[in-house]
Amino acid sequence: MRKFNIRKVLDGLTAVSSAASASSSAQQQQAGNRETEIQETLQSEHFQLCKTVRHGFPYQPSALAFDPVQKILAIGTQTGALRLFGRPGVECYCQHDSGAAVIQLQFLINEGALVSALADDTLHLWNLRQKRPAILHSLKFNRERITFCHLPFQSKWLYVGTERGNIHIVNVESFTLSGYVIMWNKAIELSSKSHPGPIVHISDNPMDEGKLLIGFESGTVVLWDLKSKKADYRYTHDEAIHSVAWHHEGKQFICSHSDGTLTIWNVKSPTKPFQTITPHGKQLKDGKKPEPCKPILKVEYKTTRAGEPFIILSGGLSYDTVGRRPCLTVMHGKSTAVLEMDYSIVDFLTLCETPYPNDFQEPYAVVVLLEKDLVLIDLAQNGYPIFENPYPLTIHESPVTCCEYFADCPVDLIPALYSVGARQKRQGYSKKEWPISGGNWGLITQSYPEIIITGHADGSIKFWDASAITLQVLYKLKTAKVFEKSRNKDDRPNTDIVDEDPYAIQIISWCPESRMLCIAGVSAHVIIYRFSKQEVTTEVIPMLEVRLLYEINDIESPDGEQVPPLPTPGTGSNPQSIVPQSHPSTSSSSSDGLRDNVPCLKVKNSPLKQSPGYQIELVIQLVWVSGEPPQQITSLAVNSAYGLVVFGNCNGIAMVDYLQKTVLLNLGTIELYGSNDPYRREPRSPRKSRQPSGAKMSRKLSLPTELKPDLDVKDNSFSRSRSSSVTSIDKESREAISALHFCETFTRKNDTSPSPCLWVGTTLGTVLVIVLNLPPGGEQRLLQPVIVSPSGTILRLKGAILRMAFLDTTGSLVPPAHEPWREHNVPEDKDEKDKSKKRRPVSVSPSSSQEISENQYAVICSEKQAKVISLPSQNCLYKQNITETSFVLRGDIVSLSNSICLACFCANGHIMTFSLPSLRPLLDVYYLPLTNMRIARTFCFTNNGQALYLVSPTEIQRLTYSQETCENLQEMLGELFTPVETPEAPNRGFFKGLFGGGAQSLDREELFGESASGKASRSLAQHIPGPGGIEGVKGAASGVVGELARARLALDERGQKLGELEEKTAAMLYSADSFSKHAHEMMLKYKDKKWYQF
């Protein structure tokens, strides 16, 4: 795989038609020279692929737990994921291999361990004392389904309730079953004729561990005496039970029911409830029962020393509150607060000052896990304000439609974005510190700034600080603000080409150095933004309308005459193509009644107040053409040094001078080729077959398939023919512009010096070069036109062009020229003006100062292959066929370890890297099959071996392909477990101790241990040892600590084996001892008996 020989170079040379006639021996020699000249430092050992961190809200959450001493929160999901949160910046992601839904989580409080119960009837014990938690033990139930688990504080015996109504007991140290079982038929009344239903609740009496409260779904509650193995009391109610909670004194408990009622029971009065409450029921005057309400799904009963207890519940609203949002109800004394939530409630937990259930609870907050959010409510402040959430859980506030990742940005960017974003913060949060504060941060070994930009379906854009494996939102920009919003559906202009999300972001082009931002939206609109720290009011929003056509000399000449070539350098651009700068065009329909010359969205015509941050420089919209809606934009590039923005779609390409606000270029894709068009193209069918535009177009551009969430691969947009050897192109598979790159390079073979130009790549594998003739800087730049002309250079690759970049003679990356950022809303003084007149765009490219003889290399990556082409000679030096059977989804030219490489992600799930310029394969790992379009749409590589993609609609997965980062990852990860003293148990008090009124403890070992209860049935559950023991430590040690750790591990293993041997020997000695004891007892018993007395 890694061998590189000259034959590849020859293949590359013969592949380029333009170079076919050149003497191959000279090229071979040149290729050979190049290979020896540029020292490539990257080797395979620099690369290793591993996941780093996962950010965002856990997708489809299903369970919640909190350790009140360690102050760690755990969330389980329907896909078997486990997310653990400590203090802001400490979070961790783990996954159950089975992928089954997590139904319940239980912390071993202050032990650094967690038990998870899954829908496939398995229990797992997680070790949280390592940076990457691992499973120590698993237990698979074979005959019964798990419905509820309870682990008392400071106990090693876990109660497991099942669908059959039985309770089994698991030793969490050894993860084995006890022989002690509470069978449903023993627990309920013997006279009862029906099964009581699954177990929905188990808890021990806070004041007496020997009494277990068992709730059955049907409405029966049993207080079971563990010692005497019988029921003390049975409480029956005719409504189904959803949850049960104790008062801390152990004399009362509360049940929540399916009819929206709460029943409070005195433990010693099982005949009827002490009190029945319907929190949301309308009280009827004539003493009748209130109307039934929706089920109360959960209730918690928490006491305070100073005042009334809190009763907190979810659900229970009356049935006539249609359309009302889900609510959490907090009842405190006589006051009842109903707190509305944005999404349905999955679970909630009350955070209390003490972990002891038999003490005053002193609740201070409620954690509410919603379907798409996590909310913390401050119970100690009036009005119950929420805490400001410090975790990056709002990635999905509006669905993510695209994202970009920038590592090693200018250092002043993050502070600048943070300062404008700080003004967007909401007010009215709780004044207290975030209560989930466990764990410790890892060591920060990476010092470079990283920024992630996400584009969303509602037109918003978020900038995130992603430095050192953390994530924090910096700034949010709403691009839809510039457009008129239609109040209702009827009011909508029928020019919309998408029904939902007309402002959705499709492409983001950002220049970190100049801070220029450009976006393309789904309604064929492009907006250019400048960054400013000053607030401004824009009286008239500058806008342009562009008419991009796909015409092959339409109806008049079906044979397709010669298309006029590109305008020649002196003439500027084709004058008919420019729609003059104006506000929404009045010619909304052409003479034959077809919708014409109207954009899809209406720009506001009132003054627009723009806050500090990104401010609109120019809005560009494509317009309808003779009843045809504008096609969506497929590529976009902005250059701050040239003051130009360019974009293309399947009809053609348009270039705009955003400083002068003029259209410079507007060409159909075919016209780009001039007379060099290699394809025979079908002319458009006559106009009469087009649909009239009375109604909305039926071939309306719905959001591109890839923007729809969770799409099946079968109907994705990649089903189009991916072959580039098409000789005839029909209207549906038009050639689209797929890549654009501004640069300063050699445009023609005989060029002696580099000049500004635009490289254009198409979906049919063609690369064309357009020359840019820029006026001098300063005032002249605003007065003289930019002249755009074709160079005649055409290069070809297999598959759609994805990415282009340029290297200098030394093999270093030549970044596009850029202007340094400066504040535009402050008038310049005279010295500054003079400076800016002289200032030329900063091109970091060493090429501009190079000698004439020195050359450059163009790196071009398509869906199928990559080529490195020498400039100005245009000889193909190296060629690499990346994939034959699949296609590349994303290719990026990135820097790593002071060198550069090409990184590719293929649709078949492979991640590959190639050295530059020789395109030697360095890494090829099967990572992730393309299961949905979200991954394809969001995957991106960046510098220093970083990459990311959206792993679910709510979460970003980051990964690294750098060996160095993989090795340092262990140090960078935060620690979840920190040694903390367990608080002291509550004082029983003198009289309680004297008269026995305090908490009763129970020797559970005596009851549940093997000696007392015997062995459990083997067929009931099977024990599976987890990888989290010695194996888990092995994984953690494989990186940084190297040989020393391996030696220590070998000793540990040996010690572990010796320990096991010692234990086995001790067990054998013990059994031999007990055998001799029994033998001796037998001998004494029968010593004096005759044989006939036996």
PDB file of N, CA and C in Angstrom, residues 877-925:
ATOM      1  N   LEU A 877       2.036  15.826 -12.082  1.00  0.00           N
ATOM      2  CA  LEU A 877       3.189  15.159 -11.469  1.00  0.00           C
ATOM      3  C   LEU A 877       2.776  13.883 -10.748  1.00  0.00           C
ATOM      4  N   TYR A 878       1.686  13.962 -10.000  1.00  0.00           N
ATOM      5  CA  TYR A 878       1.265  12.806  -9.209  1.00  0.00           C
ATOM      6  C   TYR A 878      -0.236  12.637  -9.348  1.00  0.00           C
ATOM      7  N   LYS A 879      -0.649  11.386  -9.332  1.00  0.00           N
ATOM      8  CA  LYS A 879      -2.092  11.105  -9.398  1.00  0.00           C
ATOM      9  C   LYS A 879      -2.374   9.956  -8.446  1.00  0.00           C
ATOM     10  N   GLN A 880      -3.483  10.038  -7.717  1.00  0.00           N
ATOM     11  CA  GLN A 880      -3.855   8.949  -6.807  1.00  0.00           C
ATOM     12  C   GLN A 880      -5.345   8.668  -6.994  1.00  0.00           C
ATOM     13  N   ASN A 881      -5.680   7.443  -7.389  1.00  0.00           N
ATOM     14  CA  ASN A 881      -7.094   7.066  -7.448  1.00  0.00           C
ATOM     15  C   ASN A 881      -7.522   6.717  -6.032  1.00  0.00           C
ATOM     16  N   ILE A 882      -8.330   7.569  -5.431  1.00  0.00           N
ATOM     17  CA  ILE A 882      -8.667   7.404  -4.007  1.00  0.00           C
ATOM     18  C   ILE A 882      -9.612   6.231  -3.826  1.00  0.00           C
ATOM     19  N   THR A 883     -10.621   6.133  -4.678  1.00  0.00           N
ATOM     20  CA  THR A 883     -11.579   5.033  -4.533  1.00  0.00           C
ATOM     21  C   THR A 883     -12.162   4.678  -5.896  1.00  0.00           C
ATOM     22  N   GLU A 884     -12.344   3.384  -6.123  1.00  0.00           N
ATOM     23  CA  GLU A 884     -12.936   2.933  -7.384  1.00  0.00           C
ATOM     24  C   GLU A 884     -14.438   2.731  -7.211  1.00  0.00           C
ATOM     25  N   THR A 885     -14.817   2.061  -6.101  1.00  0.00           N
ATOM     26  CA  THR A 885     -16.211   1.617  -5.944  1.00  0.00           C
ATOM     27  C   THR A 885     -17.071   2.618  -5.193  1.00  0.00           C
ATOM     28  N   SER A 886     -16.453   3.523  -4.431  1.00  0.00           N
ATOM     29  CA  SER A 886     -17.235   4.480  -3.643  1.00  0.00           C
ATOM     30  C   SER A 886     -16.949   5.884  -4.174  1.00  0.00           C
ATOM     31  N   PHE A 887     -17.142   6.904  -3.338  1.00  0.00           N
ATOM     32  CA  PHE A 887     -16.791   8.267  -3.734  1.00  0.00           C
ATOM     33  C   PHE A 887     -16.460   9.070  -2.494  1.00  0.00           C
ATOM     34  N   VAL A 888     -15.640  10.083  -2.673  1.00  0.00           N
ATOM     35  CA  VAL A 888     -15.212  10.923  -1.549  1.00  0.00           C
ATOM     36  C   VAL A 888     -16.320  11.924  -1.244  1.00  0.00           C
ATOM     37  N   LEU A 889     -16.690  12.015   0.044  1.00  0.00           N
ATOM     38  CA  LEU A 889     -17.716  12.978   0.468  1.00  0.00           C
ATOM     39  C   LEU A 889     -17.082  14.301   0.849  1.00  0.00           C
ATOM     40  N   ARG A 890     -15.919  14.216   1.488  1.00  0.00           N
ATOM     41  CA  ARG A 890     -15.263  15.439   1.947  1.00  0.00           C
ATOM     42  C   ARG A 890     -13.767  15.270   1.775  1.00  0.00           C
ATOM     43  N   GLY A 891     -13.122  16.258   1.193  1.00  0.00           N
ATOM     44  CA  GLY A 891     -11.671  16.256   1.091  1.00  0.00           C
ATOM     45  C   GLY A 891     -11.166  17.612   1.564  1.00  0.00           C
ATOM     46  N   ASP A 892     -10.143  17.627   2.398  1.00  0.00           N
ATOM     47  CA  ASP A 892      -9.585  18.895   2.883  1.00  0.00           C
ATOM     48  C   ASP A 892      -8.069  18.825   2.843  1.00  0.00           C
ATOM     49  N   ILE A 893      -7.444  19.933   2.478  1.00  0.00           N
ATOM     50  CA  ILE A 893      -5.978  20.008   2.518  1.00  0.00           C
ATOM     51  C   ILE A 893      -5.647  20.710   3.824  1.00  0.00           C
ATOM     52  N   VAL A 894      -4.971  19.978   4.731  1.00  0.00           N
ATOM     53  CA  VAL A 894      -4.806  20.469   6.109  1.00  0.00           C
ATOM     54  C   VAL A 894      -3.351  20.383   6.540  1.00  0.00           C
ATOM     55  N   SER A 895      -3.021  21.183   7.568  1.00  0.00           N
ATOM     56  CA  SER A 895      -1.641  21.135   8.073  1.00  0.00           C
ATOM     57  C   SER A 895      -1.588  20.263   9.323  1.00  0.00           C
ATOM     58  N   LEU A 896      -0.485  19.538   9.459  1.00  0.00           N
ATOM     59  CA  LEU A 896      -0.292  18.648  10.603  1.00  0.00           C
ATOM     60  C   LEU A 896       1.205  18.483  10.823  1.00  0.00           C
ATOM     61  N   SER A 897       1.651  18.653  12.063  1.00  0.00           N
ATOM     62  CA  SER A 897       3.078  18.486  12.417  1.00  0.00           C
ATOM     63  C   SER A 897       4.001  19.263  11.473  1.00  0.00           C
ATOM     64  N   ASN A 898       3.693  20.547  11.280  1.00  0.00           N
ATOM     65  CA  ASN A 898       4.493  21.432  10.417  1.00  0.00           C
ATOM     66  C   ASN A 898       4.612  20.945   8.975  1.00  0.00           C
ATOM     67  N   SER A 899       3.638  20.181   8.547  1.00  0.00           N
ATOM     68  CA  SER A 899       3.624  19.734   7.160  1.00  0.00           C
ATOM     69  C   SER A 899       2.166  19.750   6.713  1.00  0.00           C
ATOM     70  N   ILE A 900       1.903  19.324   5.473  1.00  0.00           N
ATOM     71  CA  ILE A 900       0.504  19.323   5.035  1.00  0.00           C
ATOM     72  C   ILE A 900       0.151  17.991   4.385  1.00  0.00           C
ATOM     73  N   CYS A 901      -1.158  17.677   4.407  1.00  0.00           N
ATOM     74  CA  CYS A 901      -1.607  16.441   3.780  1.00  0.00           C
ATOM     75  C   CYS A 901      -3.031  16.636   3.267  1.00  0.00           C
ATOM     76  N   LEU A 902      -3.479  15.678   2.489  1.00  0.00           N
ATOM     77  CA  LEU A 902      -4.853  15.673   1.989  1.00  0.00           C
ATOM     78  C   LEU A 902      -5.621  14.650   2.815  1.00  0.00           C
ATOM     79  N   ALA A 903      -6.718  15.066   3.442  1.00  0.00           N
ATOM     80  CA  ALA A 903      -7.536  14.146   4.249  1.00  0.00           C
ATOM     81  C   ALA A 903      -8.873  13.948   3.550  1.00  0.00           C
ATOM     82  N   CYS A 904      -9.311  12.693   3.435  1.00  0.00           N
ATOM     83  CA  CYS A 904     -10.567  12.382   2.725  1.00  0.00           C
ATOM     84  C   CYS A 904     -11.456  11.476   3.558  1.00  0.00           C
ATOM     85  N   PHE A 905     -12.761  11.700   3.441  1.00  0.00           N
ATOM     86  CA  PHE A 905     -13.749  10.811   4.058  1.00  0.00           C
ATOM     87  C   PHE A 905     -14.621  10.260   2.935  1.00  0.00           C
ATOM     88  N   CYS A 906     -14.644   8.934   2.805  1.00  0.00           N
ATOM     89  CA  CYS A 906     -15.378   8.297   1.700  1.00  0.00           C
ATOM     90  C   CYS A 906     -16.746   7.813   2.157  1.00  0.00           C
ATOM     91  N   ALA A 907     -17.643   7.671   1.188  1.00  0.00           N
ATOM     92  CA  ALA A 907     -18.994   7.198   1.495  1.00  0.00           C
ATOM     93  C   ALA A 907     -18.986   5.764   2.011  1.00  0.00           C
ATOM     94  N   ASN A 908     -17.921   5.008   1.723  1.00  0.00           N
ATOM     95  CA  ASN A 908     -17.870   3.630   2.244  1.00  0.00           C
ATOM     96  C   ASN A 908     -17.353   3.581   3.684  1.00  0.00           C
ATOM     97  N   GLY A 909     -17.171   4.757   4.300  1.00  0.00           N
ATOM     98  CA  GLY A 909     -16.805   4.811   5.718  1.00  0.00           C
ATOM     99  C   GLY A 909     -15.310   4.914   5.984  1.00  0.00           C
ATOM    100  N   HIS A 910     -14.492   4.944   4.921  1.00  0.00           N
ATOM    101  CA  HIS A 910     -13.034   5.012   5.135  1.00  0.00           C
ATOM    102  C   HIS A 910     -12.571   6.458   5.303  1.00  0.00           C
ATOM    103  N   ILE A 911     -11.628   6.643   6.238  1.00  0.00           N
ATOM    104  CA  ILE A 911     -10.937   7.926   6.370  1.00  0.00           C
ATOM    105  C   ILE A 911      -9.510   7.698   5.891  1.00  0.00           C
ATOM    106  N   MET A 912      -9.061   8.539   4.955  1.00  0.00           N
ATOM    107  CA  MET A 912      -7.729   8.353   4.378  1.00  0.00           C
ATOM    108  C   MET A 912      -6.956   9.656   4.415  1.00  0.00           C
ATOM    109  N   THR A 913      -5.644   9.548   4.517  1.00  0.00           N
ATOM    110  CA  THR A 913      -4.805  10.741   4.353  1.00  0.00           C
ATOM    111  C   THR A 913      -3.678  10.420   3.371  1.00  0.00           C
ATOM    112  N   PHE A 914      -3.251  11.465   2.631  1.00  0.00           N
ATOM    113  CA  PHE A 914      -2.198  11.323   1.624  1.00  0.00           C
ATOM    114  C   PHE A 914      -1.186  12.437   1.814  1.00  0.00           C
ATOM    115  N   SER A 915       0.091  12.098   1.627  1.00  0.00           N
ATOM    116  CA  SER A 915       1.119  13.129   1.764  1.00  0.00           C
ATOM    117  C   SER A 915       1.064  14.052   0.553  1.00  0.00           C
ATOM    118  N   LEU A 916       1.608  15.251   0.705  1.00  0.00           N
ATOM    119  CA  LEU A 916       1.666  16.194  -0.417  1.00  0.00           C
ATOM    120  C   LEU A 916       3.108  16.657  -0.584  1.00  0.00           C
ATOM    121  N   PRO A 917       3.572  16.812  -1.811  1.00  0.00           N
ATOM    122  CA  PRO A 917       2.806  16.690  -3.051  1.00  0.00           C
ATOM    123  C   PRO A 917       2.724  15.274  -3.635  1.00  0.00           C
ATOM    124  N   SER A 918       3.396  14.256  -3.069  1.00  0.00           N
ATOM    125  CA  SER A 918       3.510  12.976  -3.782  1.00  0.00           C
ATOM    126  C   SER A 918       2.259  12.103  -3.698  1.00  0.00           C
ATOM    127  N   LEU A 919       1.269  12.480  -2.844  1.00  0.00           N
ATOM    128  CA  LEU A 919       0.014  11.718  -2.695  1.00  0.00           C
ATOM    129  C   LEU A 919       0.262  10.272  -2.258  1.00  0.00           C
ATOM    130  N   ARG A 920       1.321  10.079  -1.428  1.00  0.00           N
ATOM    131  CA  ARG A 920       1.566   8.750  -0.853  1.00  0.00           C
ATOM    132  C   ARG A 920       0.472   8.442   0.169  1.00  0.00           C
ATOM    133  N   PRO A 921      -0.149   7.262   0.154  1.00  0.00           N
ATOM    134  CA  PRO A 921      -1.144   6.938   1.193  1.00  0.00           C
ATOM    135  C   PRO A 921      -0.461   6.829   2.561  1.00  0.00           C
ATOM    136  N   LEU A 922      -1.014   7.516   3.553  1.00  0.00           N
ATOM    137  CA  LEU A 922      -0.441   7.492   4.908  1.00  0.00           C
ATOM    138  C   LEU A 922      -1.364   6.818   5.908  1.00  0.00           C
ATOM    139  N   LEU A 923      -2.668   6.939   5.683  1.00  0.00           N
ATOM    140  CA  LEU A 923      -3.641   6.363   6.619  1.00  0.00           C
ATOM    141  C   LEU A 923      -4.850   5.906   5.812  1.00  0.00           C
ATOM    142  N   ASP A 924      -5.372   4.739   6.138  1.00  0.00           N
ATOM    143  CA  ASP A 924      -6.624   4.278   5.540  1.00  0.00           C
ATOM    144  C   ASP A 924      -7.318   3.425   6.588  1.00  0.00           C
ATOM    145  N   VAL A 925      -8.330   3.999   7.250  1.00  0.00           N
ATOM    146  CA  VAL A 925      -9.018   3.310   8.346  1.00  0.00           C
ATOM    147  C   VAL A 925     -10.500   3.268   8.048  1.00  0.00           C
TER     148      VAL A 925
END
